[in-house]
Tab-separated table of C-alpha atoms and ligand atoms in Angstrom:
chain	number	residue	atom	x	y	z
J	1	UNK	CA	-20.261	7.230	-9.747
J	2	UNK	CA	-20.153	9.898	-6.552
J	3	UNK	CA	-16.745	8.829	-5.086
J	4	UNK	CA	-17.419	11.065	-2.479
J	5	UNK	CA	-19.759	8.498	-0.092
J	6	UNK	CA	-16.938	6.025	-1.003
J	7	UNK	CA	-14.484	7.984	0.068
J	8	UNK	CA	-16.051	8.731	3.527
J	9	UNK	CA	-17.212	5.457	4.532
J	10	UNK	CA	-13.699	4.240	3.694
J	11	UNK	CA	-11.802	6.774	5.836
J	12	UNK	CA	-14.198	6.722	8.646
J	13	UNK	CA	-13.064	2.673	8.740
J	14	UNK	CA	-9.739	3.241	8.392
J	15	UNK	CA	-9.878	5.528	11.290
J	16	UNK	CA	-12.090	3.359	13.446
J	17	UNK	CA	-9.550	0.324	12.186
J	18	UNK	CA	-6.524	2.050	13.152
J	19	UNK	CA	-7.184	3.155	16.240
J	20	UNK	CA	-8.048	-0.637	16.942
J	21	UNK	CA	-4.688	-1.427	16.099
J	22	UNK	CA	-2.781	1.165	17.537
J	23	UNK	CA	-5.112	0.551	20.861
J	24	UNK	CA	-3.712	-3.818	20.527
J	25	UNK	CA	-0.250	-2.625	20.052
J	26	UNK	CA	-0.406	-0.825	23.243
J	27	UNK	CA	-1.560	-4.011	25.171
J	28	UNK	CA	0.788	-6.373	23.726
J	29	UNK	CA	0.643	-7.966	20.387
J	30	UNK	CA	0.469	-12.105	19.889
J	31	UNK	CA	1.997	-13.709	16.798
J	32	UNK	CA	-1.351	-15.776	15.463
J	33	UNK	CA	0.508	-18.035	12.571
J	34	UNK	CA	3.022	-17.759	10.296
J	35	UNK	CA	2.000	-17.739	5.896
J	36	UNK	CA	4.093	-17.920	2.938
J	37	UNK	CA	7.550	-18.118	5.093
J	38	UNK	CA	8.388	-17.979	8.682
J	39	UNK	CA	9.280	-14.350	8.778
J	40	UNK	CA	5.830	-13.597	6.813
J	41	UNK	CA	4.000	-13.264	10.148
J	42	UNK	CA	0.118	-12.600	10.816
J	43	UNK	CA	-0.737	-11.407	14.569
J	44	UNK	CA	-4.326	-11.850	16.227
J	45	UNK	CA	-4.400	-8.040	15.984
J	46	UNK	CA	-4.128	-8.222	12.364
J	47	UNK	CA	-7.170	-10.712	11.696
J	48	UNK	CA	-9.010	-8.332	14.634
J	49	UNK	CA	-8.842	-5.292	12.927
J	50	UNK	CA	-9.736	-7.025	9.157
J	51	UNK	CA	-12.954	-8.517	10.870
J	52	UNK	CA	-13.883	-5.205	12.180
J	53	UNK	CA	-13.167	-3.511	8.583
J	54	UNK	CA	-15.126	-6.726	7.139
J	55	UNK	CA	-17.820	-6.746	9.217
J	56	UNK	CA	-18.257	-2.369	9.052
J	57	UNK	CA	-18.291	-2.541	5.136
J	58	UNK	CA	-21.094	-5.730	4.947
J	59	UNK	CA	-23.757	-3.659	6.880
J	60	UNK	CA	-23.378	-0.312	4.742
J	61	UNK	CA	-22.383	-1.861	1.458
J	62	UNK	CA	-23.555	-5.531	1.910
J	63	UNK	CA	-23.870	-6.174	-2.319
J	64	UNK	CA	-20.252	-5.346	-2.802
J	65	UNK	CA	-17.463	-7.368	-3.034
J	66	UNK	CA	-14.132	-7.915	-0.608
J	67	UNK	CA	-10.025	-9.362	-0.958
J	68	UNK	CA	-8.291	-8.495	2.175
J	69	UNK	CA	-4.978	-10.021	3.595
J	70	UNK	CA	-6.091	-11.827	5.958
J	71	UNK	CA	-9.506	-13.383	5.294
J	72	UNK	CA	-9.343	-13.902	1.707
J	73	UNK	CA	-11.761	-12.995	-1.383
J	74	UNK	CA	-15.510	-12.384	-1.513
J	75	UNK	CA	-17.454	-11.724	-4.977
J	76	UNK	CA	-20.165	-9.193	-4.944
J	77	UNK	CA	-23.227	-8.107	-6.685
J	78	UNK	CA	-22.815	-4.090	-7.277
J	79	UNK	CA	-19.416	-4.649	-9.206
J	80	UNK	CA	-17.533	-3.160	-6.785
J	81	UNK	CA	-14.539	-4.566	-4.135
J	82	UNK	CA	-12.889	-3.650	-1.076
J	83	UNK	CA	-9.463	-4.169	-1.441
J	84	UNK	CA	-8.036	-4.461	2.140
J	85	UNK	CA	-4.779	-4.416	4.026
J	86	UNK	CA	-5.361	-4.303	7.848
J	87	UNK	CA	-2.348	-3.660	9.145
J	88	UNK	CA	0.691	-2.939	5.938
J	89	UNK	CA	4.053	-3.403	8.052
J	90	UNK	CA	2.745	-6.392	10.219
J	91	UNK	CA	7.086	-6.946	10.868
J	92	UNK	CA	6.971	-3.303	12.344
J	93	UNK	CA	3.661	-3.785	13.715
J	94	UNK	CA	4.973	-6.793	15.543
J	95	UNK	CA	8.595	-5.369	16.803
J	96	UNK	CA	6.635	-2.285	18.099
J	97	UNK	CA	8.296	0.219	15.133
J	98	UNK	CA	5.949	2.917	14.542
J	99	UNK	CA	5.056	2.453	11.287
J	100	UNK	CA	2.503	0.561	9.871
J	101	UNK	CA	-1.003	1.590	8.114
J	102	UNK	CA	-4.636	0.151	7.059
J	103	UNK	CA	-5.008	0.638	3.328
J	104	UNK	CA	-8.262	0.556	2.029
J	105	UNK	CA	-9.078	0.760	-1.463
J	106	UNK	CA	-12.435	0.427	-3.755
J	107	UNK	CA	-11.901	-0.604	-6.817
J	108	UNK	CA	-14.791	-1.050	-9.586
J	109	UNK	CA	-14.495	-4.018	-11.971
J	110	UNK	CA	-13.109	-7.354	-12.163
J	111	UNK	CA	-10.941	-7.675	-8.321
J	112	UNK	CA	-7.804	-8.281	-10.330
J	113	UNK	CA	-4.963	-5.555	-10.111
J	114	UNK	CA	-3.955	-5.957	-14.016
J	115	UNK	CA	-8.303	-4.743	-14.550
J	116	UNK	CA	-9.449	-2.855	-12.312
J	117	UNK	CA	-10.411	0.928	-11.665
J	118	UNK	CA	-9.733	1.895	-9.004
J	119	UNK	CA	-12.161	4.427	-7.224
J	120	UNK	CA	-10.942	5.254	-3.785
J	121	UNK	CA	-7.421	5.007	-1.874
J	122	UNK	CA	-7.039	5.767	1.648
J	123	UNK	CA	-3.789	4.727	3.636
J	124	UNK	CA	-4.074	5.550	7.285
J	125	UNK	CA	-0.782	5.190	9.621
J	126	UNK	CA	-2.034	5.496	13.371
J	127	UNK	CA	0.959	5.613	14.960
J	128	UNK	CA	1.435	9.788	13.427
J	129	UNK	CA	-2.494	9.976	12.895
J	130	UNK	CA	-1.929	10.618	8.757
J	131	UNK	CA	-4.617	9.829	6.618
J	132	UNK	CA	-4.011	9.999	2.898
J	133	UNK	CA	-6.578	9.412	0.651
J	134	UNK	CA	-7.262	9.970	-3.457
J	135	UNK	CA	-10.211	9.789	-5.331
J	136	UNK	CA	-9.789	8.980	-9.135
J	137	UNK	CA	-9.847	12.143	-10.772
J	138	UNK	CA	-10.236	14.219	-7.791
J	139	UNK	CA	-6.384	14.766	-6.715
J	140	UNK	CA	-4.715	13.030	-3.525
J	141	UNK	CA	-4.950	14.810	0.167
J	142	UNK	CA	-3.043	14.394	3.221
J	143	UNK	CA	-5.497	16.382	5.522
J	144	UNK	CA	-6.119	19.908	3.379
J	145	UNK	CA	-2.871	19.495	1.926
J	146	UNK	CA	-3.100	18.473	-2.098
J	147	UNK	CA	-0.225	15.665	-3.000
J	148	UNK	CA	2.411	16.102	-5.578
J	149	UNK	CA	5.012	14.083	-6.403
J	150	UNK	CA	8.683	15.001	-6.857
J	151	UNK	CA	11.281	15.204	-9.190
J	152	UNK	CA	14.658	14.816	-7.736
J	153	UNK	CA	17.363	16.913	-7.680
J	154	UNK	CA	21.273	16.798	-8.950
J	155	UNK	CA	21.874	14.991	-5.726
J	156	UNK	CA	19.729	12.196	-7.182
J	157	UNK	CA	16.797	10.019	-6.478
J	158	UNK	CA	15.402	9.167	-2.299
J	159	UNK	CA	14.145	5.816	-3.168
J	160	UNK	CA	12.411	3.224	-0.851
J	161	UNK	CA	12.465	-0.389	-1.619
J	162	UNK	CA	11.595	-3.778	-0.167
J	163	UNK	CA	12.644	-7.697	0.300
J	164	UNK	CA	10.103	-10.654	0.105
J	165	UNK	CA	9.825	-12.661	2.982
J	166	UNK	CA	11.155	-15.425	1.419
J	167	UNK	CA	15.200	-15.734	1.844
J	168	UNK	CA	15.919	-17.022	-1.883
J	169	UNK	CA	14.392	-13.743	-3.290
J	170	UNK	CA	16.902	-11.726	-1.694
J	171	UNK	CA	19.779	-12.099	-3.884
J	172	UNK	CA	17.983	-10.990	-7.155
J	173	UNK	CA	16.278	-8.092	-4.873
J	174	UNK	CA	19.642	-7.297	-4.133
J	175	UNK	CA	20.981	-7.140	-7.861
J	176	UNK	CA	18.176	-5.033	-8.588
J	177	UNK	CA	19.189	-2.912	-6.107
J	178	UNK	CA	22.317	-2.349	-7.199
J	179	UNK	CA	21.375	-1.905	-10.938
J	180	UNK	CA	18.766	1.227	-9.180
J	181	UNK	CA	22.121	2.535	-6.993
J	182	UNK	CA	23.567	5.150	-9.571
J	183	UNK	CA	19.817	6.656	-9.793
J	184	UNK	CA	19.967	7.185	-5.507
J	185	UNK	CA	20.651	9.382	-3.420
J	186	UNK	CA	19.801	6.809	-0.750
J	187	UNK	CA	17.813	4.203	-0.036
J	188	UNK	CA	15.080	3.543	2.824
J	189	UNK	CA	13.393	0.209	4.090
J	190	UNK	CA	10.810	1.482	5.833
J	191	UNK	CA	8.513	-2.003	5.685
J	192	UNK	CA	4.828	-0.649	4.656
J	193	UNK	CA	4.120	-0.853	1.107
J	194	UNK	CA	1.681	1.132	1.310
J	195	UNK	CA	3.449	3.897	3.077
J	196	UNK	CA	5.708	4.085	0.791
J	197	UNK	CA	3.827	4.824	-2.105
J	198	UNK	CA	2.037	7.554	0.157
J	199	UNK	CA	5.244	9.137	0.832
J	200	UNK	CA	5.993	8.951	-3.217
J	201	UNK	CA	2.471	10.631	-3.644
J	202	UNK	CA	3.589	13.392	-0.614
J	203	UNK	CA	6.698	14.084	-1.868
J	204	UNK	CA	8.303	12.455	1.096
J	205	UNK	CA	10.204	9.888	-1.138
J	206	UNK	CA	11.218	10.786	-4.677
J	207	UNK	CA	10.438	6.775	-5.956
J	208	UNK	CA	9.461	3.379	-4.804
J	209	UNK	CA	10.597	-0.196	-6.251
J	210	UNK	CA	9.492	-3.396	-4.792
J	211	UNK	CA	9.128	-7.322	-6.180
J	212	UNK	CA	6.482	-9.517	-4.578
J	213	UNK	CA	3.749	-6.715	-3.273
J	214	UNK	CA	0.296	-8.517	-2.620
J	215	UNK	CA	-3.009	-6.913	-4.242
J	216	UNK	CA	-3.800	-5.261	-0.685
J	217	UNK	CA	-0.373	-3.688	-0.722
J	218	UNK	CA	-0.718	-1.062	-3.352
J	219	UNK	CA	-4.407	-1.068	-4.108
J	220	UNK	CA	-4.884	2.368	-2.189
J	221	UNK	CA	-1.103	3.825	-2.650
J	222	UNK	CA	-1.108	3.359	-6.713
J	223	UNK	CA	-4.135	5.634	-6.619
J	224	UNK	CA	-2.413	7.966	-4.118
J	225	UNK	CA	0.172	8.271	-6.738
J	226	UNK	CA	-1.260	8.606	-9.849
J	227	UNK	CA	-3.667	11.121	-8.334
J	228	UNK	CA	-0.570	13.321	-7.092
J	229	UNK	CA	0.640	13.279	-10.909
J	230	UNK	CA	2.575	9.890	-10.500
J	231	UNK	CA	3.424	7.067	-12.516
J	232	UNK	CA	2.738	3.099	-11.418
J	233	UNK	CA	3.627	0.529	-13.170
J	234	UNK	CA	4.716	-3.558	-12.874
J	235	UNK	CA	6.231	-5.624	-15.632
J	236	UNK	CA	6.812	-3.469	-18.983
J	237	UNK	CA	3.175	-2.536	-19.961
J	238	UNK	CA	1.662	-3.529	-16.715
J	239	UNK	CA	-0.219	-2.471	-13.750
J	240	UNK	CA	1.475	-3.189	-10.364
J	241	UNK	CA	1.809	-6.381	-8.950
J	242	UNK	CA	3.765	-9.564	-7.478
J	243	UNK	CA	6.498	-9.429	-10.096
J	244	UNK	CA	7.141	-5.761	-9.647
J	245	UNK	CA	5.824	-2.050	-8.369
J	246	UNK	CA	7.700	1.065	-9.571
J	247	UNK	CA	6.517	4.713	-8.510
J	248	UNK	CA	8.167	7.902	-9.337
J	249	UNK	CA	7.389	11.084	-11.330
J	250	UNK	CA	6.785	10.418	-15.014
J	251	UNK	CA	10.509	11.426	-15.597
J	252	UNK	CA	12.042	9.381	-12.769
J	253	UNK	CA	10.191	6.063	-13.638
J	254	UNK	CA	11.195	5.983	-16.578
J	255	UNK	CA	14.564	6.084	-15.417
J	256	UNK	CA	13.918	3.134	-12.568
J	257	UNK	CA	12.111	1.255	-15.089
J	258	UNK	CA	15.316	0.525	-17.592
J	259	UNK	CA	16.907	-0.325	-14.547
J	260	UNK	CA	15.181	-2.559	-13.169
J	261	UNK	CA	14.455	-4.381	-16.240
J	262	UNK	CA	17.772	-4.386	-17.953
J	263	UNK	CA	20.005	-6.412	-16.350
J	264	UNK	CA	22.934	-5.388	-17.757
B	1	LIP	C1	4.614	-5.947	3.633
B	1	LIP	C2	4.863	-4.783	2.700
B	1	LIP	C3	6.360	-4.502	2.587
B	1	LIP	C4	7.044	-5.719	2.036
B	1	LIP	C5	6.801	-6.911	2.926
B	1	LIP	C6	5.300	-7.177	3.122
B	1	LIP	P1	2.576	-6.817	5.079
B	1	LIP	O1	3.223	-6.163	3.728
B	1	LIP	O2	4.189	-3.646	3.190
B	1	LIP	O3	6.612	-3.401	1.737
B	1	LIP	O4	8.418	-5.476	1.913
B	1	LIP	O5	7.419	-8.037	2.345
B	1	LIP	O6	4.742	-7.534	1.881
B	1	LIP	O7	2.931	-8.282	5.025
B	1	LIP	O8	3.179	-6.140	6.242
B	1	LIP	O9	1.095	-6.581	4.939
């Protein structure tokens, strides 16, 4: 299949999305409900901007299928599925921090993380105007600029991580992190999934660990990843998903990965 159409249609979304968002932050942003727990918040500007991504993708790809954050899962004809985050860092979003992104992925095959290809990934934070995006097989960009991941140094590993929103996952995300300590250099929270892998697949992080990521979370960064010579898995001999998403260089997740599953 010609990613390439994919690919376009997906970033000119993003764009359009995330200028949609960054254009509601600026007015003022309205907390619409609360979900799982009540810091996992969902603002009107977050079911905005997944209706405009909804509604662009249904007139130029109406047979194909979409799960985004917000309004759930649609089936469709042509085998393929939109895999949607409209705004990834809705806590940031929310407290006015800079950093959040619309991730966008396609993904051919059954819309399950542990089956599908995935096709296209394109992460887009509006707040800096970065785009990344990765085609399967075709490398991952930020602007001209081909992604590579890193291997750390002697002074050890810059890994990002994450806490669920629910309180009673904390102290096991906590052990974790300690058992992942000696591999650091340091640790950052920056609160976008997505983002995070993006920075893994730029370089800008040398690995990524996080329990409890959503479908929509790392449907477009995994690909990011793996296309910038990157390794992401979940649970040992697994894709990514809510039990657990590790990204590093071959090398480095390897390292993470007895880590995180040993709890010795
Ligand atoms: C968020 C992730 C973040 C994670 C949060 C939440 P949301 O996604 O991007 O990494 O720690 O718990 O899942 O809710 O902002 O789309």
């Amino acid at each position: 299949m010609d990613t390439r159409e994919l690919a376009d249609l997906a970033i000119d979304i993003a764009r359009e999305a995330g200028e949609l968002a960054r254009r509601r932050r600026g007015e003022g942003v309205a907390i619409a409900a609360t979900k799982s727990a009540l810091a996992d918040i969902v603002t009107e500007a977050d079911r905005e901007v997944e209706l405009l991504i909804r509604d662009r993708i249904a007139t130029a790809r109406p047979d194909d299928g979409f799960l985004g954050e917000e309004s759930g899962a649609e089936r469709g004809a042509s085998g393929l599925t939109w895999v949607v985050d409209p705004i990834d860092g809705t806590v940031n979003y929310a407290y006015g921090i800079p950093h959040y992104a619309v991730s966008i992925a396609v993904v051919e095959g059954e819309p399950d993380p542990q089956a599908w290809d995935a096709l296209v990934g394109v992460v887009y934070s509006p707040a800096v105007d970065e785009l990344f995006q990765a085609r399967a097989g075709e490398g991952a960009w930020l602007a001209a600029h081909r992604l590579q991941v890193l291997e750390p140094t002697d002074a050890g590993a810059l890994l990002a991580t994450g806490f669920g929103y629910d309180p009673a996952t904390h102290a096991g995300d906590l052990a974790r992190l300690g058992r992942i300590m000696p591999v650091a250099r340091d640790i950052r929270r920056a609160g976008a999934a997505s983002l995070d892998l993006a920075y893994v697949a730029a370089g800008r992080l040398d690995g990524y660990v996080e329990r409890g990521l959503q479908p929509w979370d790392h449907a477009a960064g995994a690909l990011l990843v793996r296309e910038a010579g990157g390794e992401v898995t979940g649970m040992p001999g697994e894709r990514p998903g809510r039990t657990m998403t590790i990204a590093a260089s071959p090398a480095l997740h390897s390292r993470l990965a007895e880590r995180v599953f040993h709890e010795s």
